[in-house]
Short mmCIF file of C-alpha atoms and ligand atoms in Angstrom, two decimals:
data_model
loop_
_atom_site.label_atom_id
_atom_site.label_comp_id
_atom_site.label_asym_id
_atom_site.label_seq_id
_atom_site.Cartn_x
_atom_site.Cartn_y
_atom_site.Cartn_z
CA MET A 14 22.23 16.88 -22.20
CA THR A 15 24.60 19.33 -19.93
CA SER A 16 23.24 19.53 -16.29
CA LEU A 17 24.14 22.43 -13.76
CA ILE A 18 25.50 19.71 -11.41
CA ASP A 19 28.68 20.09 -13.50
CA LYS A 20 28.67 23.95 -12.46
CA ILE A 21 28.57 22.96 -8.64
CA ASP A 22 31.94 23.85 -7.33
CA ARG A 23 32.42 20.41 -5.12
CA ASN A 24 34.69 22.11 -2.68
CA ARG A 25 31.67 24.78 -1.46
CA VAL A 26 28.51 22.66 -1.31
CA PRO A 27 26.39 23.55 1.02
CA GLY A 28 26.59 20.80 3.94
CA HIS A 29 23.14 21.24 5.15
CA VAL A 30 20.14 21.97 3.09
CA ALA A 31 16.88 22.50 4.59
CA ILE A 32 13.45 22.88 2.39
CA ILE A 33 10.04 24.08 3.18
CA MET A 34 8.10 22.28 0.62
CA ASP A 35 5.35 24.22 -0.31
CA GLY A 36 2.71 24.43 -2.98
CA ASN A 37 1.26 20.72 -3.07
CA GLY A 38 -2.54 22.46 -3.07
CA ARG A 39 -1.80 25.00 -5.47
CA TRP A 40 -0.36 22.47 -7.85
CA ALA A 41 -3.47 20.48 -7.66
CA LYS A 42 -6.16 23.37 -7.72
CA GLU A 43 -4.27 24.69 -11.08
CA ARG A 44 -4.92 21.23 -12.47
CA SER A 45 -8.69 21.08 -10.53
CA MET A 46 -7.47 18.02 -8.67
CA ASP A 47 -8.08 17.51 -5.00
CA ARG A 48 -5.30 18.79 -2.56
CA SER A 49 -4.26 15.06 -2.11
CA ALA A 50 -3.09 14.52 -5.84
CA GLY A 51 -0.44 17.48 -5.20
CA HIS A 52 0.66 15.67 -1.95
CA VAL A 53 1.01 12.66 -4.07
CA GLU A 54 3.00 14.24 -6.81
CA GLY A 55 4.96 15.70 -3.86
CA VAL A 56 6.34 12.60 -2.74
CA ASN A 57 8.08 12.18 -6.17
CA THR A 58 9.85 15.41 -5.85
CA VAL A 59 10.95 13.97 -2.44
CA ARG A 60 12.60 11.40 -4.25
CA ARG A 61 13.78 13.16 -7.00
CA ILE A 62 15.67 15.96 -4.81
CA THR A 63 16.88 13.64 -2.19
CA GLU A 64 18.42 11.82 -5.28
CA ALA A 65 20.08 15.51 -6.44
CA ALA A 66 21.37 16.18 -3.01
CA SER A 67 23.05 13.28 -2.60
CA GLU A 68 24.52 13.63 -6.00
CA ALA A 69 25.63 17.10 -5.53
CA GLY A 70 27.61 15.98 -2.18
CA VAL A 71 25.16 17.70 0.15
CA ARG A 72 25.56 15.95 3.97
CA TYR A 73 22.17 16.56 5.29
CA LEU A 74 18.77 17.50 3.84
CA THR A 75 15.99 18.46 6.00
CA LEU A 76 12.78 18.59 4.77
CA TYR A 77 9.72 20.27 6.30
CA ALA A 78 6.91 17.77 5.52
CA PHE A 79 4.37 18.19 8.54
CA SER A 80 4.20 21.54 10.82
CA THR A 81 2.05 21.47 14.07
CA GLU A 82 -0.03 23.94 12.70
CA ASN A 83 -0.65 21.71 9.76
CA TRP A 84 -2.88 19.41 12.42
CA ASN A 85 -5.09 22.12 12.26
CA ARG A 86 -5.91 21.05 8.61
CA PRO A 87 -9.33 19.26 8.03
CA LYS A 88 -9.10 16.10 9.46
CA GLU A 89 -9.44 13.97 6.13
CA GLU A 90 -6.05 16.07 4.80
CA VAL A 91 -4.24 15.47 7.84
CA ALA A 92 -5.08 11.83 7.65
CA ALA A 93 -4.31 11.33 4.21
CA LEU A 94 -1.06 12.93 4.49
CA MET A 95 0.30 11.08 7.60
CA HIS A 96 -0.91 7.78 5.62
CA LEU A 97 0.78 9.02 2.37
CA ILE A 98 4.18 9.83 4.61
CA VAL A 99 4.68 6.65 6.00
CA VAL A 100 3.58 4.49 3.27
CA ALA A 101 6.15 6.30 0.89
CA ILE A 102 8.80 6.18 3.16
CA GLU A 103 8.41 2.29 3.90
CA ARG A 104 8.00 2.15 0.09
CA GLU A 105 11.21 4.13 -0.22
CA THR A 106 13.66 2.23 2.47
CA PRO A 107 14.90 -0.09 0.31
CA ASP A 108 16.02 2.51 -2.14
CA LEU A 109 17.30 4.63 0.44
CA ILE A 110 19.70 1.44 1.56
CA LYS A 111 20.99 0.92 -1.67
CA ASN A 112 21.50 4.79 -2.04
CA ASN A 113 23.38 4.75 1.32
CA VAL A 114 20.96 7.43 2.41
CA ARG A 115 20.30 7.41 6.18
CA LEU A 116 16.86 8.58 7.37
CA ASP A 117 16.15 10.77 10.64
CA MET A 118 13.27 12.70 12.05
CA ILE A 119 12.57 15.62 14.23
CA GLY A 120 9.49 16.83 15.86
CA ASP A 121 6.54 16.58 18.57
CA PHE A 122 5.80 12.71 18.19
CA SER A 123 3.48 12.85 20.92
CA ARG A 124 1.21 14.13 18.68
CA MET A 125 1.93 11.53 15.90
CA PRO A 126 -0.56 8.39 15.41
CA GLN A 127 1.42 5.32 17.49
CA GLU A 128 1.19 3.14 14.20
CA ALA A 129 2.74 5.69 12.10
CA LEU A 130 5.26 6.67 14.45
CA GLN A 131 6.15 3.07 14.85
CA ARG A 132 6.29 2.09 11.26
CA LEU A 133 8.81 5.41 10.73
CA ARG A 134 11.01 4.23 13.50
CA GLN A 135 11.55 1.22 11.96
CA CYS A 136 12.29 2.61 8.82
CA ILE A 137 14.83 4.77 10.59
CA ALA A 138 16.58 1.83 12.27
CA ASP A 139 16.69 0.12 8.86
CA THR A 140 18.62 3.02 7.35
CA SER A 141 20.94 3.41 10.40
CA GLY A 142 23.72 1.74 9.08
CA CYS A 143 23.86 4.10 5.98
CA THR A 144 26.69 6.65 5.67
CA GLY A 145 25.77 9.07 2.94
CA LEU A 146 23.14 11.73 2.76
CA THR A 147 21.32 12.10 6.11
CA LEU A 148 17.49 12.47 5.05
CA ASN A 149 15.93 14.34 8.17
CA LEU A 150 11.92 14.96 8.13
CA ALA A 151 10.73 17.22 9.98
CA LEU A 152 7.13 15.94 11.20
CA SER A 153 4.69 17.58 13.48
CA TYR A 154 7.57 20.08 13.85
CA SER A 155 7.40 23.41 14.88
CA SER A 156 10.35 25.74 15.96
CA ARG A 157 8.81 27.57 18.78
CA TRP A 158 7.56 24.15 20.14
CA GLU A 159 11.60 22.74 19.76
CA ILE A 160 12.66 25.96 21.69
CA THR A 161 10.13 25.79 24.52
CA GLU A 162 11.02 22.07 24.93
CA ALA A 163 14.47 23.12 24.78
CA ALA A 164 14.17 25.75 27.73
CA ARG A 165 12.26 23.39 29.55
CA LYS A 166 14.67 20.81 29.80
CA ILE A 167 17.77 23.36 30.47
CA ALA A 168 15.45 24.56 33.08
CA ALA A 169 15.45 20.85 34.88
CA ASP A 170 18.89 20.21 34.14
CA VAL A 171 19.66 23.48 36.18
CA ALA A 172 17.06 22.78 38.70
CA ALA A 173 18.90 19.16 39.03
CA GLY A 174 22.36 20.56 39.51
CA LYS A 175 23.36 18.87 36.18
CA LEU A 176 24.10 22.12 34.39
CA ASN A 177 24.89 25.97 35.99
CA ALA A 178 23.03 28.80 34.90
CA GLU A 179 26.02 30.84 34.25
CA ASP A 180 27.69 28.17 32.11
CA ILE A 181 24.68 28.36 29.22
CA THR A 182 26.05 29.45 25.73
CA ASP A 183 24.44 29.55 22.36
CA SER A 184 25.97 25.88 21.73
CA THR A 185 24.22 24.63 25.19
CA VAL A 186 21.01 26.00 23.87
CA GLY A 187 21.90 24.33 20.18
CA SER A 188 22.66 20.98 21.74
CA TYR A 189 19.30 20.77 23.52
CA LEU A 190 17.37 21.17 19.97
CA THR A 191 16.20 18.36 18.10
CA THR A 192 18.82 19.13 15.59
CA ALA A 193 21.61 18.84 18.18
CA SER A 194 23.83 16.21 15.94
CA MET A 195 23.52 18.22 12.63
CA PRO A 196 25.38 21.20 11.42
CA ASP A 197 23.12 24.40 11.14
CA PRO A 198 21.57 24.63 7.65
CA ASP A 199 24.03 26.48 5.05
CA LEU A 200 20.94 26.91 2.52
CA LEU A 201 17.11 27.48 3.22
CA ILE A 202 14.84 26.83 -0.10
CA ARG A 203 11.41 27.48 0.10
CA THR A 204 9.12 26.57 -2.96
CA GLY A 205 5.67 27.74 -3.85
CA GLY A 206 6.94 31.72 -3.47
CA ASP A 207 6.01 32.75 0.00
CA ASN A 208 8.22 34.73 1.51
CA ARG A 209 8.02 33.30 5.23
CA ILE A 210 9.54 31.13 7.55
CA SER A 211 6.33 29.49 8.99
CA ASN A 212 7.96 28.43 12.19
CA PHE A 213 10.91 26.06 10.81
CA LEU A 214 14.45 26.09 12.53
CA LEU A 215 13.90 29.42 13.59
CA TRP A 216 17.29 29.12 15.75
CA GLN A 217 19.18 27.34 13.52
CA ILE A 218 18.92 29.39 10.28
CA ALA A 219 20.36 32.29 11.83
CA TYR A 220 22.96 32.53 9.20
CA SER A 221 21.49 30.39 6.25
CA GLU A 222 21.20 31.77 2.92
CA ILE A 223 17.53 31.82 2.09
CA TYR A 224 16.26 31.15 -1.68
CA ILE A 225 12.63 31.17 -2.26
CA THR A 226 11.24 30.30 -5.36
CA PRO A 227 7.65 30.58 -6.99
CA THR A 228 7.82 26.83 -8.28
CA TYR A 229 5.32 24.60 -6.80
CA TRP A 230 7.11 21.59 -4.83
CA PRO A 231 5.70 19.11 -7.30
CA ASP A 232 7.13 20.83 -10.10
CA PHE A 233 10.38 21.23 -8.38
CA SER A 234 13.02 19.51 -10.55
CA LYS A 235 16.54 18.19 -10.17
CA GLU A 236 18.26 21.29 -12.15
CA ASP A 237 16.09 23.62 -10.00
CA PHE A 238 17.69 22.33 -6.90
CA TYR A 239 21.34 22.54 -8.76
CA ARG A 240 20.14 26.09 -9.66
CA ALA A 241 19.55 26.70 -5.79
CA VAL A 242 23.17 25.52 -4.87
CA LEU A 243 24.81 27.35 -7.69
CA GLU A 244 22.97 30.51 -6.11
CA TYR A 245 23.83 30.02 -2.90
CA GLN A 246 27.76 29.54 -4.27
CA SER A 247 27.52 32.94 -5.90
CA ARG A 248 26.87 34.79 -2.29
CA GLU A 249 29.05 36.16 0.01
CA ARG A 250 28.33 35.14 3.62
CA ARG A 251 29.88 37.68 5.57
CA PHE A 252 28.94 36.49 9.18
CA GLY A 253 28.76 39.98 10.44
CA LEU A 254 32.19 41.00 9.10
CA THR A 255 33.00 43.18 5.93
CA SER A 256 33.37 42.03 2.57
CA GLU A 257 37.15 43.40 3.25
CA GLN A 258 37.57 41.22 6.27
CA LEU A 259 36.86 38.28 4.51
CA LYS A 260 39.25 38.61 1.55
CA LYS A 261 42.35 39.13 4.32
C1 LIG B 324 2.79 21.68 1.11
O1 LIG B 324 1.89 21.85 0.42
C2 LIG B 324 2.68 20.65 1.87
C3 LIG B 324 2.38 20.44 3.48
C4 LIG B 324 2.19 21.74 4.02
C5 LIG B 324 2.20 19.60 4.40
P1 LIG B 324 0.62 22.76 0.82
O2 LIG B 324 -0.31 21.89 1.14
O3 LIG B 324 0.71 23.52 1.97
O4 LIG B 324 0.24 23.44 -0.54
P2 LIG B 324 -0.28 25.15 -0.91
O5 LIG B 324 0.36 25.79 -0.04
O6 LIG B 324 -1.64 24.83 -0.23
O7 LIG B 324 -0.31 25.18 -2.16
C1 LIG B 325 4.91 24.97 5.72
O1 LIG B 325 3.75 25.14 4.87
C2 LIG B 325 4.97 23.58 6.29
C3 LIG B 325 5.28 22.54 5.42
C4 LIG B 325 5.92 22.81 4.43
C5 LIG B 325 5.20 21.11 6.41
P1 LIG B 325 2.40 25.60 4.98
O2 LIG B 325 1.55 25.82 3.52
O3 LIG B 325 1.74 24.87 6.11
O4 LIG B 325 3.08 27.03 5.67
P2 LIG B 325 2.16 28.45 5.75
O5 LIG B 325 0.81 27.90 6.29
O6 LIG B 325 1.46 28.98 4.17
O7 LIG B 325 2.62 29.51 6.51
MG1 LIG B 326 1.39 25.88 1.71
#
């Protein structure tokens, strides 16, 4: 069987792909199942898309797994989701290591249950020697929280004399964000069809190519992922320039 992966130009693979994994609840509802069944199925998609990204040669895959706003969902759903995330990551860690995938995470961990945090940190430590894809989980994450934290830290460093206010550039700001060690996303994918950003990586997606698909996250296949990469490769990223300037 031929796969779209063979059509991908290996010299222009997006270095960083960020995904808003949405539609688990609607996927379950359409099947008259509990929302949590959608989240369980969504975990399989995480495994599949991590593999697909690795196989396509992507370096960083950031997955929006839980937003700070998601803390306001019914407490049973929040508890089930946290439990599912921790158990799934622990279960997958041996395979992550086997596939040379390094785990990382960003977010407001002060709001996370201590035990869950501890267990995730153990998985991160276990994969720290891996040199392939970085799988970065955005957990208890929101971009406004992140930018606010960065502003606080910058202000504190200026007050402490470690930084001159006049020397602050956009790369200074970037270096205070939780994604400081990563390039900005080249491609942002949202499944589930909603045309919004939901407080995700607002600073970092300034020039990302955006790809929104109606497909619910549990149905999102490797071929769907490759299709998004191919669509990305068909776009002209102008960064404010004209098409003619780029061709020079
Ligand atoms: C995305 O699926 C997963 C999380 C937000 C954790 P949803 O649970 O938001 O599914 P829909 O959008 O209600 O279908
Ligand atoms: C965005 O999905 C957050 C995650 C995928 C973790 P939501 O389902 O929470 O987004 P909204 O509420 O529809 O904007
Ligand atoms: Mg949703």
